[in-house]
Coordinates of C-alpha atoms and ligand atoms in Angstrom, one line a residue:
X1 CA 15.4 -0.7 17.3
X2 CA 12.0 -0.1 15.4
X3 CA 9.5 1.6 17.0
X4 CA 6.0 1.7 15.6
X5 CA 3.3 4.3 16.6
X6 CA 0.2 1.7 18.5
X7 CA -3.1 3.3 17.9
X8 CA -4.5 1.1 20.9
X9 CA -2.0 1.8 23.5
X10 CA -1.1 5.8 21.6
X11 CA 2.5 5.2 22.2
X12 CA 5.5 3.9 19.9
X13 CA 6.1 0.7 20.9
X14 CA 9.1 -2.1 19.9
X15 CA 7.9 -5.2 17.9
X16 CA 6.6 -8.6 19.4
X17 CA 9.9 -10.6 19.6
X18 CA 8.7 -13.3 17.4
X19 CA 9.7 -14.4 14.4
X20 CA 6.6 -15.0 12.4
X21 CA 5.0 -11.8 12.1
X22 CA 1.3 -11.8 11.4
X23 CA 0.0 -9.1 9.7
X24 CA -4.1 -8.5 8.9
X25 CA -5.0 -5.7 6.5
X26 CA -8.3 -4.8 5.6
X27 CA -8.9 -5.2 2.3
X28 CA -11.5 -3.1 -0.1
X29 CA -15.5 -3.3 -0.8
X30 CA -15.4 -4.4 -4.1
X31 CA -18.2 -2.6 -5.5
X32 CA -16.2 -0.6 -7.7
X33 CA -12.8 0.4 -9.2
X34 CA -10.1 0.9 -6.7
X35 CA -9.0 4.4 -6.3
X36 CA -5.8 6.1 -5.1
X37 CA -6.7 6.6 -2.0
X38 CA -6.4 2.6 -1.9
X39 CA -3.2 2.6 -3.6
X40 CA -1.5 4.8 -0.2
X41 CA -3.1 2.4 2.3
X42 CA -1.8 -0.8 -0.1
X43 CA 1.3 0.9 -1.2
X44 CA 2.4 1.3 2.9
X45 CA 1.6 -1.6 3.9
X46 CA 3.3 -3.7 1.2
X47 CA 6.6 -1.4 2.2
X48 CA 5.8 -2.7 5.6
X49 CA 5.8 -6.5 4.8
X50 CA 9.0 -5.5 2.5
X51 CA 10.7 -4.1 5.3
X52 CA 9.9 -6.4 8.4
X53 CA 11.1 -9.0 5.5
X54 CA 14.1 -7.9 4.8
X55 CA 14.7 -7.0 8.8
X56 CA 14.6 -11.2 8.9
X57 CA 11.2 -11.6 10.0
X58 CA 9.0 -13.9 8.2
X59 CA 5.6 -11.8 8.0
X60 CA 2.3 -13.9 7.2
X61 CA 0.5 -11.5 5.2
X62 CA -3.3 -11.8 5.0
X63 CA -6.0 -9.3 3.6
X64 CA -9.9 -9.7 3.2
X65 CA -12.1 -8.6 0.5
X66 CA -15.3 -7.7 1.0
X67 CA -17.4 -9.0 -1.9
X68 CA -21.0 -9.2 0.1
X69 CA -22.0 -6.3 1.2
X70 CA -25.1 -3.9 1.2
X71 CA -23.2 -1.4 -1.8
X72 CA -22.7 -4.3 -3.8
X73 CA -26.0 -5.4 -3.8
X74 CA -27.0 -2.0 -4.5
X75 CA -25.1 -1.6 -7.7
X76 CA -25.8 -5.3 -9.1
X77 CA -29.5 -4.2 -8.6
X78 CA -29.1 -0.9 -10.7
X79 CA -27.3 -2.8 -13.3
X80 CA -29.7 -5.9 -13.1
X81 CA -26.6 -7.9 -12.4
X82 CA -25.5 -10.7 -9.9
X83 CA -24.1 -9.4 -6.8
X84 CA -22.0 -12.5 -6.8
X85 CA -20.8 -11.4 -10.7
X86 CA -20.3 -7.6 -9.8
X87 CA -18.1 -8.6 -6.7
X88 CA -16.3 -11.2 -9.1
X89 CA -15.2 -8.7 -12.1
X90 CA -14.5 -5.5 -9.2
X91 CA -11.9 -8.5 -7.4
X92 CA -10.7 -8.9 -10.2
X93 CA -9.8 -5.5 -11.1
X94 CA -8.6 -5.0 -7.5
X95 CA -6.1 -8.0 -8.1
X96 CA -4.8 -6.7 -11.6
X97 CA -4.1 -3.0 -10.5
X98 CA -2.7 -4.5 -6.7
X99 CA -0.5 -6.8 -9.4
X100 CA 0.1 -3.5 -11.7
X101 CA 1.6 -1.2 -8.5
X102 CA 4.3 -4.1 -8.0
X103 CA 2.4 -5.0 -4.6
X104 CA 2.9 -8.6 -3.3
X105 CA 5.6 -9.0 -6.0
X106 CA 9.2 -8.6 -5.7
X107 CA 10.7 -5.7 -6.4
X108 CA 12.2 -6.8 -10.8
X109 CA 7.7 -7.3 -10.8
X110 CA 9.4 -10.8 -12.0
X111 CA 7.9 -13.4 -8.9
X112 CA 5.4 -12.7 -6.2
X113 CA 7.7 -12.5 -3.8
X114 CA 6.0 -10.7 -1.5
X115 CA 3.2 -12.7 -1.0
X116 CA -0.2 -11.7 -0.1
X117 CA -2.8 -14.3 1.0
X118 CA -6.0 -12.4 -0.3
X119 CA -9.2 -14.0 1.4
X120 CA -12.7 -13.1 0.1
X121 CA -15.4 -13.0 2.6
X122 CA -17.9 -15.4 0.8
X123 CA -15.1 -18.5 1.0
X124 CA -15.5 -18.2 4.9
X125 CA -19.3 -18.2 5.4
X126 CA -19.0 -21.8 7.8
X127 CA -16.5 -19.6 9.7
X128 CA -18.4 -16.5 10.0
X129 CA -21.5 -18.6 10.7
X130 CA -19.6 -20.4 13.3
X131 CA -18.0 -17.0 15.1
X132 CA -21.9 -15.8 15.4
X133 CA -23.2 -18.4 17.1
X134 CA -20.8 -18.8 19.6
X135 CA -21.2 -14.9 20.8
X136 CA -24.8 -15.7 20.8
X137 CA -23.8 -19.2 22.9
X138 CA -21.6 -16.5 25.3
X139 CA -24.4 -14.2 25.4
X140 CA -23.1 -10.9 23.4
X141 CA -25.0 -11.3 20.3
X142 CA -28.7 -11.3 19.5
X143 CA -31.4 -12.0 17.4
X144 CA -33.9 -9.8 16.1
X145 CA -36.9 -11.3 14.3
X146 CA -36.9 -10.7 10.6
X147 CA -33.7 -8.6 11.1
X148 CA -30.7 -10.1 11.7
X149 CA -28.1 -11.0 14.7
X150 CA -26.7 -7.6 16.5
X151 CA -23.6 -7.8 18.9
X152 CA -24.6 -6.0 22.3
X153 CA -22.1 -3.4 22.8
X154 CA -23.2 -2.7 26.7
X155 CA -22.0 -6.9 27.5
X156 CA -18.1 -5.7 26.1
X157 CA -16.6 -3.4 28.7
X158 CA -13.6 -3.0 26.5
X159 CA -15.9 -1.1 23.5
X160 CA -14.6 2.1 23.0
X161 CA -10.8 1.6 24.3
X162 CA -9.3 1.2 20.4
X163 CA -10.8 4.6 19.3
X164 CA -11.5 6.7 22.9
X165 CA -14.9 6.6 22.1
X166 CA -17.4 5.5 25.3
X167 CA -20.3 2.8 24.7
X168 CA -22.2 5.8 25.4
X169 CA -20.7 8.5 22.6
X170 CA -21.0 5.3 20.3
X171 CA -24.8 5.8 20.8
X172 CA -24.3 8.8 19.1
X173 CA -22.8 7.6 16.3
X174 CA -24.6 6.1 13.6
X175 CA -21.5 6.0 10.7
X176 CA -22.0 3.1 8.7
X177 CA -23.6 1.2 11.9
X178 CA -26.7 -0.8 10.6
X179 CA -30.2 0.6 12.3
X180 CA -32.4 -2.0 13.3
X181 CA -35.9 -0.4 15.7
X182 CA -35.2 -3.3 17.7
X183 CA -31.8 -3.4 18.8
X184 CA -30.7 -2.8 22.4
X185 CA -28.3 -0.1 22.4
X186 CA -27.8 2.7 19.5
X187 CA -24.3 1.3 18.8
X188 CA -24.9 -2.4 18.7
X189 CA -23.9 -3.5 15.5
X190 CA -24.9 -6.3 13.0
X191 CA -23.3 -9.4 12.8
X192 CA -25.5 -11.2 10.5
X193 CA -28.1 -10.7 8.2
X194 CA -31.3 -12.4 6.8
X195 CA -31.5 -11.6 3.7
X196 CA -34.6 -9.6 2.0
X197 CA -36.4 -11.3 -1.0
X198 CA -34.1 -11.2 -3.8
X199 CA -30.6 -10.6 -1.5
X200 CA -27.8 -13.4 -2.1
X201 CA -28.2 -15.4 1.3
X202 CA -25.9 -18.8 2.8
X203 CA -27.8 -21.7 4.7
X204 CA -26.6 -21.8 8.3
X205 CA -28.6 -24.1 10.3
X206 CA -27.7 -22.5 13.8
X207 CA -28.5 -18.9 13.5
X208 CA -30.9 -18.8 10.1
X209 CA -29.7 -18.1 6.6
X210 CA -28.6 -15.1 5.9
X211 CA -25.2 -12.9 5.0
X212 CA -22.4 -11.5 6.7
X213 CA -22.8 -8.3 8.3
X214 CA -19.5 -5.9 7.3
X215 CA -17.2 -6.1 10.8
X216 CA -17.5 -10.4 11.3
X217 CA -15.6 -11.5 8.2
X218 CA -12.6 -10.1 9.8
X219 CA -12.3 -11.8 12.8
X220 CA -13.8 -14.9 11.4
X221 CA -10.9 -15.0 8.7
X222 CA -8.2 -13.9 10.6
X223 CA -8.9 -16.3 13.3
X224 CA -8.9 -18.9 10.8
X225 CA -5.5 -18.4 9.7
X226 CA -3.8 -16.7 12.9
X227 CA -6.0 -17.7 15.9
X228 CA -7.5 -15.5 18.3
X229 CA -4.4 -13.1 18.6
X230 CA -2.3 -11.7 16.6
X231 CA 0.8 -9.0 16.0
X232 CA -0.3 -6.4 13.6
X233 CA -3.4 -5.2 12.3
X234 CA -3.4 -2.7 9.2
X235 CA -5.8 0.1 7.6
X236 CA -7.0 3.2 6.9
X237 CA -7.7 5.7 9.7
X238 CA -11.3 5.9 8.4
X239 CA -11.8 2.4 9.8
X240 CA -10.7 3.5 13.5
X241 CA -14.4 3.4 14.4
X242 CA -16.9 1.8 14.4
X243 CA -14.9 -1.0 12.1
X244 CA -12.1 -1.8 13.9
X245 CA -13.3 -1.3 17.3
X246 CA -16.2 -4.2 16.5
X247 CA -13.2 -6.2 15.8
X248 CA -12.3 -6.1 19.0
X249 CA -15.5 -6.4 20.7
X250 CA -16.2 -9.2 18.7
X251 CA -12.8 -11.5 18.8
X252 CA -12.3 -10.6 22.7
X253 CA -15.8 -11.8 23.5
X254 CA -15.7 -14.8 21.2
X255 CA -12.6 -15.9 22.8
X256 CA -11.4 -14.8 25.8
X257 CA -8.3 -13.6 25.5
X258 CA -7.1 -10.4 25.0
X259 CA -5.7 -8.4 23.2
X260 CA -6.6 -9.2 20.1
X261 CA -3.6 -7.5 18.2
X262 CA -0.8 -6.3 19.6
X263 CA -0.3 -3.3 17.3
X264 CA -2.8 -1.4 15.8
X265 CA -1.9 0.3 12.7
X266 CA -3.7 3.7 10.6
X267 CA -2.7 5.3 7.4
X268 CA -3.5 8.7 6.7
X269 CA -6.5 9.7 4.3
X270 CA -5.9 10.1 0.9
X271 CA -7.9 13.7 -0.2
X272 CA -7.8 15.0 -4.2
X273 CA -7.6 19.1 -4.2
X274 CA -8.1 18.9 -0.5
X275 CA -11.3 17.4 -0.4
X276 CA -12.4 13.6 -0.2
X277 CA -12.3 11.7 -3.5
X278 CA -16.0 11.6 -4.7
X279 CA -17.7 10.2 -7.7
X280 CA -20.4 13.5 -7.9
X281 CA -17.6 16.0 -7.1
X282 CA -15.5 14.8 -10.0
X283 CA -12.1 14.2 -8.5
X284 CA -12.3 10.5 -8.0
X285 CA -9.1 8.7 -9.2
X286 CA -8.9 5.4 -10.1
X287 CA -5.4 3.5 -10.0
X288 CA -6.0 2.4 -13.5
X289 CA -6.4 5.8 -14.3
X290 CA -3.7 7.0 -12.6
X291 CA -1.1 4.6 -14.0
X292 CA -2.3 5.7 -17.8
X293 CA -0.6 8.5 -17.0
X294 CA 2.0 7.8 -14.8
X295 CA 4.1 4.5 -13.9
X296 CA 3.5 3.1 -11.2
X297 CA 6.3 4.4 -9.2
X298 CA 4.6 8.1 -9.4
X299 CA 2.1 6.3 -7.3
X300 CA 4.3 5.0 -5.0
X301 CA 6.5 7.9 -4.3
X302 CA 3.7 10.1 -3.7
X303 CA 2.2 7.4 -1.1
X304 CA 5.4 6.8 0.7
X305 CA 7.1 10.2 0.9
X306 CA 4.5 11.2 3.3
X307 CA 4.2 9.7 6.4
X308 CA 1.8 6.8 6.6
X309 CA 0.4 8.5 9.8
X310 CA -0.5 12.1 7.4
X311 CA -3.4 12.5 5.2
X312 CA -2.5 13.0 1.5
X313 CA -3.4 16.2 -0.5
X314 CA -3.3 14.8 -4.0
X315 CA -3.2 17.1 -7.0
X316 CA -2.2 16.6 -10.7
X317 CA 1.3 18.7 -9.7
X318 CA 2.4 16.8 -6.9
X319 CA 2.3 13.9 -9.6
X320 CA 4.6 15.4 -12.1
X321 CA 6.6 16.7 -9.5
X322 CA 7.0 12.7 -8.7
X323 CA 7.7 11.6 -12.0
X324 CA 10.5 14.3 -12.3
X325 CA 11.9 13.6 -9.1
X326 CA 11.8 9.2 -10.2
X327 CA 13.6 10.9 -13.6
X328 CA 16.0 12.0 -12.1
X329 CA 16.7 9.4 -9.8
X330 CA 16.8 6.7 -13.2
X331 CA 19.2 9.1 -14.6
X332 CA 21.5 8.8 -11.7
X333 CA 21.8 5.4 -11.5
X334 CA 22.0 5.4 -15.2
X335 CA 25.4 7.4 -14.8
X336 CA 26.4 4.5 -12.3
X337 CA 25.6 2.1 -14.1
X338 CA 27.5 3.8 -17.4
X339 CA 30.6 4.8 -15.0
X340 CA 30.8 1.1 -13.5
X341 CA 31.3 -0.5 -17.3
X342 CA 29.7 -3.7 -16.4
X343 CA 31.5 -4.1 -13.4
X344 CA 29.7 -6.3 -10.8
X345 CA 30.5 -5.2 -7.5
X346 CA 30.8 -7.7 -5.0
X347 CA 30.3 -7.0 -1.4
X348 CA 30.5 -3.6 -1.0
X349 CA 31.5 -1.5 2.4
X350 CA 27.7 0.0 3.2
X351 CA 27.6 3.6 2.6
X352 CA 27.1 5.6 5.8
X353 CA 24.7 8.0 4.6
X354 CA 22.7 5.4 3.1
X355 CA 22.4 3.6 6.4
X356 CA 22.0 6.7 7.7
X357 CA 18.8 7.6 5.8
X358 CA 17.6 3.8 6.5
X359 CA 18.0 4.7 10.1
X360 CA 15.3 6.9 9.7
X361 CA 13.4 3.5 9.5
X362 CA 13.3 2.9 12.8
X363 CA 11.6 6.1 13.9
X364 CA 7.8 4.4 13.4
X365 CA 9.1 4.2 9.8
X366 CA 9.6 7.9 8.9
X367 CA 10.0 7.0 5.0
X368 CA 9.8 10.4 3.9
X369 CA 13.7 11.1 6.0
X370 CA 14.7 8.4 4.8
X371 CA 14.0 8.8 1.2
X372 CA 14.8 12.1 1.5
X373 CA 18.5 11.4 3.0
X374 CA 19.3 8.7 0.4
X375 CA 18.6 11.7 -2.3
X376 CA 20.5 14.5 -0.6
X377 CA 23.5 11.5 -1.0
X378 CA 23.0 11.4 -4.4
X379 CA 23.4 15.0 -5.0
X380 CA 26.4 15.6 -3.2
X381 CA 27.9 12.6 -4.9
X382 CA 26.6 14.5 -8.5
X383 CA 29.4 17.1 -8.8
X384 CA 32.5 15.2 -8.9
X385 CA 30.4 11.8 -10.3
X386 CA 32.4 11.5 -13.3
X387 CA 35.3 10.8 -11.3
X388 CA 34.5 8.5 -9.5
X389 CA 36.7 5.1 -10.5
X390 CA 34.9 1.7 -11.7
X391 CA 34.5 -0.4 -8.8
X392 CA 32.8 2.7 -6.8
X393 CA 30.4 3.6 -9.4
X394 CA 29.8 -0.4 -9.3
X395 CA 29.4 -0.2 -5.5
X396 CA 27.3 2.6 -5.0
X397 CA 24.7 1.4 -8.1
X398 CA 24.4 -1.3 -5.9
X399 CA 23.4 0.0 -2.8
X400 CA 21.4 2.2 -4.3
X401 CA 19.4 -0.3 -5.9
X402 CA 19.1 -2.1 -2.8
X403 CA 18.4 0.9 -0.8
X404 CA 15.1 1.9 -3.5
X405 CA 14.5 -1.4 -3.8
X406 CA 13.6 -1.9 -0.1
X407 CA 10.8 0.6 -0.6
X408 CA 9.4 -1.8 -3.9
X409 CA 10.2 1.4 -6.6
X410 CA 11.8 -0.1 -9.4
X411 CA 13.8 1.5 -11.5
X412 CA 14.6 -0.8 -14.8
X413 CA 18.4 -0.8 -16.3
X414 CA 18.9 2.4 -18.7
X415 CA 17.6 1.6 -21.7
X416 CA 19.6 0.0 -25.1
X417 CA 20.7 3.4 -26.9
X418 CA 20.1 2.9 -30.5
X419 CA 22.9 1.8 -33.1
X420 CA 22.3 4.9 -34.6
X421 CA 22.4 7.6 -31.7
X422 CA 25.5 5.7 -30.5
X423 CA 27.2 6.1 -34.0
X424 CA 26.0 9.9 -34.1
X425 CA 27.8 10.2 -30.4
X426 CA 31.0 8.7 -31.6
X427 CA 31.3 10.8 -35.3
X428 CA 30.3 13.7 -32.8
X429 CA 32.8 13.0 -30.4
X430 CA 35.3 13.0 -33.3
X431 CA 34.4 16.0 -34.3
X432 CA 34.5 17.8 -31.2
X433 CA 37.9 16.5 -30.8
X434 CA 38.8 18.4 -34.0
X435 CA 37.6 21.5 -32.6
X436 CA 34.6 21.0 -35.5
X437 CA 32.0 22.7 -33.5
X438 CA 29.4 23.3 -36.1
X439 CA 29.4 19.6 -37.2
X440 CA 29.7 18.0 -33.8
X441 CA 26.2 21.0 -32.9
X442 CA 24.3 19.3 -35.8
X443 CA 25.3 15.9 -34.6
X444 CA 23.8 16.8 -31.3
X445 CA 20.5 18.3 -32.8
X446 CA 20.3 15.4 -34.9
X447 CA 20.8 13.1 -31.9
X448 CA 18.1 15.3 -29.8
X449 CA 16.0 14.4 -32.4
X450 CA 16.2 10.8 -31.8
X451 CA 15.2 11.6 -28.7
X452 CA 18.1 11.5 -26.7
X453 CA 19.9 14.0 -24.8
X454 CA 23.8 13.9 -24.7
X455 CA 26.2 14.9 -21.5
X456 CA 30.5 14.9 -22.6
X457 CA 31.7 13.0 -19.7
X458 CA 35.7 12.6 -19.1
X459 CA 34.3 8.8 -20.0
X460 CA 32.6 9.8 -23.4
X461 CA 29.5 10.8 -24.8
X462 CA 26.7 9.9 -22.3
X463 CA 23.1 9.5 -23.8
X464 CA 19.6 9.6 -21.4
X465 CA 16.4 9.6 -23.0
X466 CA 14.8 12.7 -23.3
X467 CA 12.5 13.6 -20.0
X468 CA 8.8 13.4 -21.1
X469 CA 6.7 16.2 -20.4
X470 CA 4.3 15.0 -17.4
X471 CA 1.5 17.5 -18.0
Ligands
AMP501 P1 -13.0 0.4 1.5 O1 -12.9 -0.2 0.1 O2 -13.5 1.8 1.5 O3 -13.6 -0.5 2.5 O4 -11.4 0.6 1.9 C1 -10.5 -0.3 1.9 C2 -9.2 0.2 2.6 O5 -8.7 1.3 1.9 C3 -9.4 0.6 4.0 O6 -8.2 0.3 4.8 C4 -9.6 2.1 3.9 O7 -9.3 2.8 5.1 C5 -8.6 2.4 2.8 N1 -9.0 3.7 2.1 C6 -10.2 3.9 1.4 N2 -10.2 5.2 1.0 C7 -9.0 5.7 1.3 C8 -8.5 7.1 1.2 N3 -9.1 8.0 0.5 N4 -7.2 7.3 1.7 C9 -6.6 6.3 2.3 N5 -7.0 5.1 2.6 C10 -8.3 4.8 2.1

């Protein structure tokens, strides 16, 4: 049965027994290019949707963006752009590269499959509007003159109970918690802002124009969709506190009911050279970036072969090391796919170690063992792989498919071998069978230098394109 680690109640817990799975996901401040460190929170969380999926669930994926917000202002102002235009081209980008990683689509990149309800913050204003003035109605939220309106941590008892935190160590706390002189405790946080002269702001007769303060577009938007509770909430550790536990305060005390979520769900930071990613320290990757270099499987192999719960260390290496590893694993299945001859296999006895490895799932999803299993498999199969007999080869290139597949990695079919690299192969093969060694060593050198490799199988010549060099 699958277990998954609850940051609210610190214990591995079963899931909900309900069908329809809804699942929230913080989305990114788009102020800027996403980075890698956004691809490992996406990239796990669109293996979780894959997996509850194909477990029979039907999950109801839904993910924010944040695209008003005090950074966005900031950079439209030092470009002497829009807010509304620099929040516009950053979604965008977000979208394209989300699309680009194979996230929300299926796993052939062919349909979105996978779907991903993607709500910006600005289409939800009446909403957000709405949610304020009915903590202000209950008596958590108020208003300060000129300022804004400011959720009054000391009226939630529950505050605190997501990240162990106290209302009292909160005062301490001042990350990314707006300061105001006249708020009530150190740790209140805003809900709603009036605008300063020049600042994008939304008419809302009850509570005075303004904009959305960062933690209220959640729970505005997700109660939209989902109601006032929900199964699973999603994203990166970093958002523990104060973000997530203002989530809390602010959807218990609007409604009533607790909990909120069910499930409570962190990934790991992502850190480059063992520090955080940085625009002044020079080691900020973008995903673009990223996937000029490398496909964007590299990406997801380095994000899912540690566990969601670990930070990262990212370095240059531990990308080539992924893209050899993904080689090798193309090259395998090539060798199927060659040994099987076209044979389709129909439904196949499941291969133990496979569902062994997939086992490993249900262990508050320890992809890394299972990943890890489903490639010790595939080396012990590797010695004696040439003999294994058509419909075998046919049966294990499809589970293996199936079994990567799961994880959204996809590896295309081998590619078409030239007319002319396969007519080198055959004179060379020919050759060889005279005992021409010389001639059938030039065919080869010529055929390296279409960029192939060749392996003599007990099935013929087998060609794999030549493994680029990653560095
Ligand atoms: P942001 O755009 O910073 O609001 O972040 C959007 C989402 O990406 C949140 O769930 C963050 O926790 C996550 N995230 C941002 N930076 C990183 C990182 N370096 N490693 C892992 N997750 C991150």
């Amino acid at each position: 049965m699958l277990r998954l680690w609850n940051t609210l109640s610190r214990e591995k817990e079963p899931l909900p027994d309900r069908k329809e799975l809804r699942l929230f996901v913080c989305g990114p401040t788009v102020n800027d290019y996403a980075h890698i460190g956004h691809a490992r929170t996406y990239i796990f969380f669109d293996f979780l949707a894959r997996y509850l999926r194909a477990r029979g669930r039907d999950v109801f994926y839904l993910q924010n963006i944040t695209n008003i917000d005090d950074k966005i202002i900031r950079r439209a102002a030092e470009e002497g752009k829009k807010a509304a235009d620099v929040a516009d081209f950053f979604m965008e980008a977000y979208l394209a590269d989300m699309a680009a990683l194979g996230i929300g689509m299926s796993a052939d990149g062919k349909e979105k499959a996978e779907k991903i309800i993607y709500a910006p913050a600005t289409k939800f204003i009446p909403q957000i509007a709405a949610q304020v003035e009915r903590l202000a109605q209950k008596g958590f939220a108020y208003r300060i003159e000129g300022d804004g309106w400011y959720f009054d941590i000391a009226k939630f008892a529950g505050y605190g109970k997501l990240s162990g935190r106290t209302a009292l160590q909160a005062e301490d706390s001042v990350s990314r918690i707006d300061e105001s002189v006249g708020k009530r405790n150190k740790g209140d946080f805003c809900l709603w802002k009036f605008s300063k002269p020049g600042e994008p702001e939304w008419p809302a007769p009850q509570i005075g124009a303004g904009r959305p303060g960062w933690h209220i577009e959640d729970t505005a938007i997700s109660e939209f969709y989902f109601g006032p509770q929900y199964e699973i909430h999603g994203g990166g550790v970093d958002l523990k506190f104060p973000h997530h536990e203002a989530e809390i305060a602010q959807q218990e005390s609007a409604s009533g009911k607790a909990p909120f979520v069910r499930i409570w769900m962190h990934t790991g930071a992502l850190l480059v050279d063992g520090r955080k990613m940085s625009k002044s320290l020079g080691n900020f990757v973008t995903i673009r970036g990223f996937l000029e270099k490398y496909g964007a499987n590299v990406l997801r192999w380095i994000a899912l072969t540690h566990h969601y719960r670990s930070p990262i260390d990212y370095t240059e290496e531990s990308a080539a090391q992924a893209a050899h590893t993904l080689d090798g694993i193309a090259n395998f299945l090539a060798k199927l796919e060659f040994l099987a001859e076209g044979t389709r296999a129909g439904t196949p006895e499941p291969l133990k170690p496979l569902e062994e490895a997939e086992e490993k799932l249900e262990d508050d999803l320890n992809v890394p063992q299972a990943l890890a299993g489903a490639l010790a498999f595939a080396s012990e199969l590797q010695p004696a792989l040439w003999n294994i007999p058509r419909e075998e080869a046919a049966a294990a290139l499809s589970q293996f498919r199936r079994f990567f597949g799961m994880f959204g990695f996809d590896f295309a079919p081998p590619p078409e071998i030239p007319e002319n690299a396969r007519k080198l192969a055959a004179e060379r093969d020919e050759f060889r069978g005279n005992k021409q060694f010389d001639k059938a060593d030039a065919l080869r050198r010529k055929i390296n230098g279409l960029g192939f490799d060749i392996e003599d199988t007990p099935k013929g010549p087998f060609l794999w394109p030549q493994p680029k060099n990653h560095n």
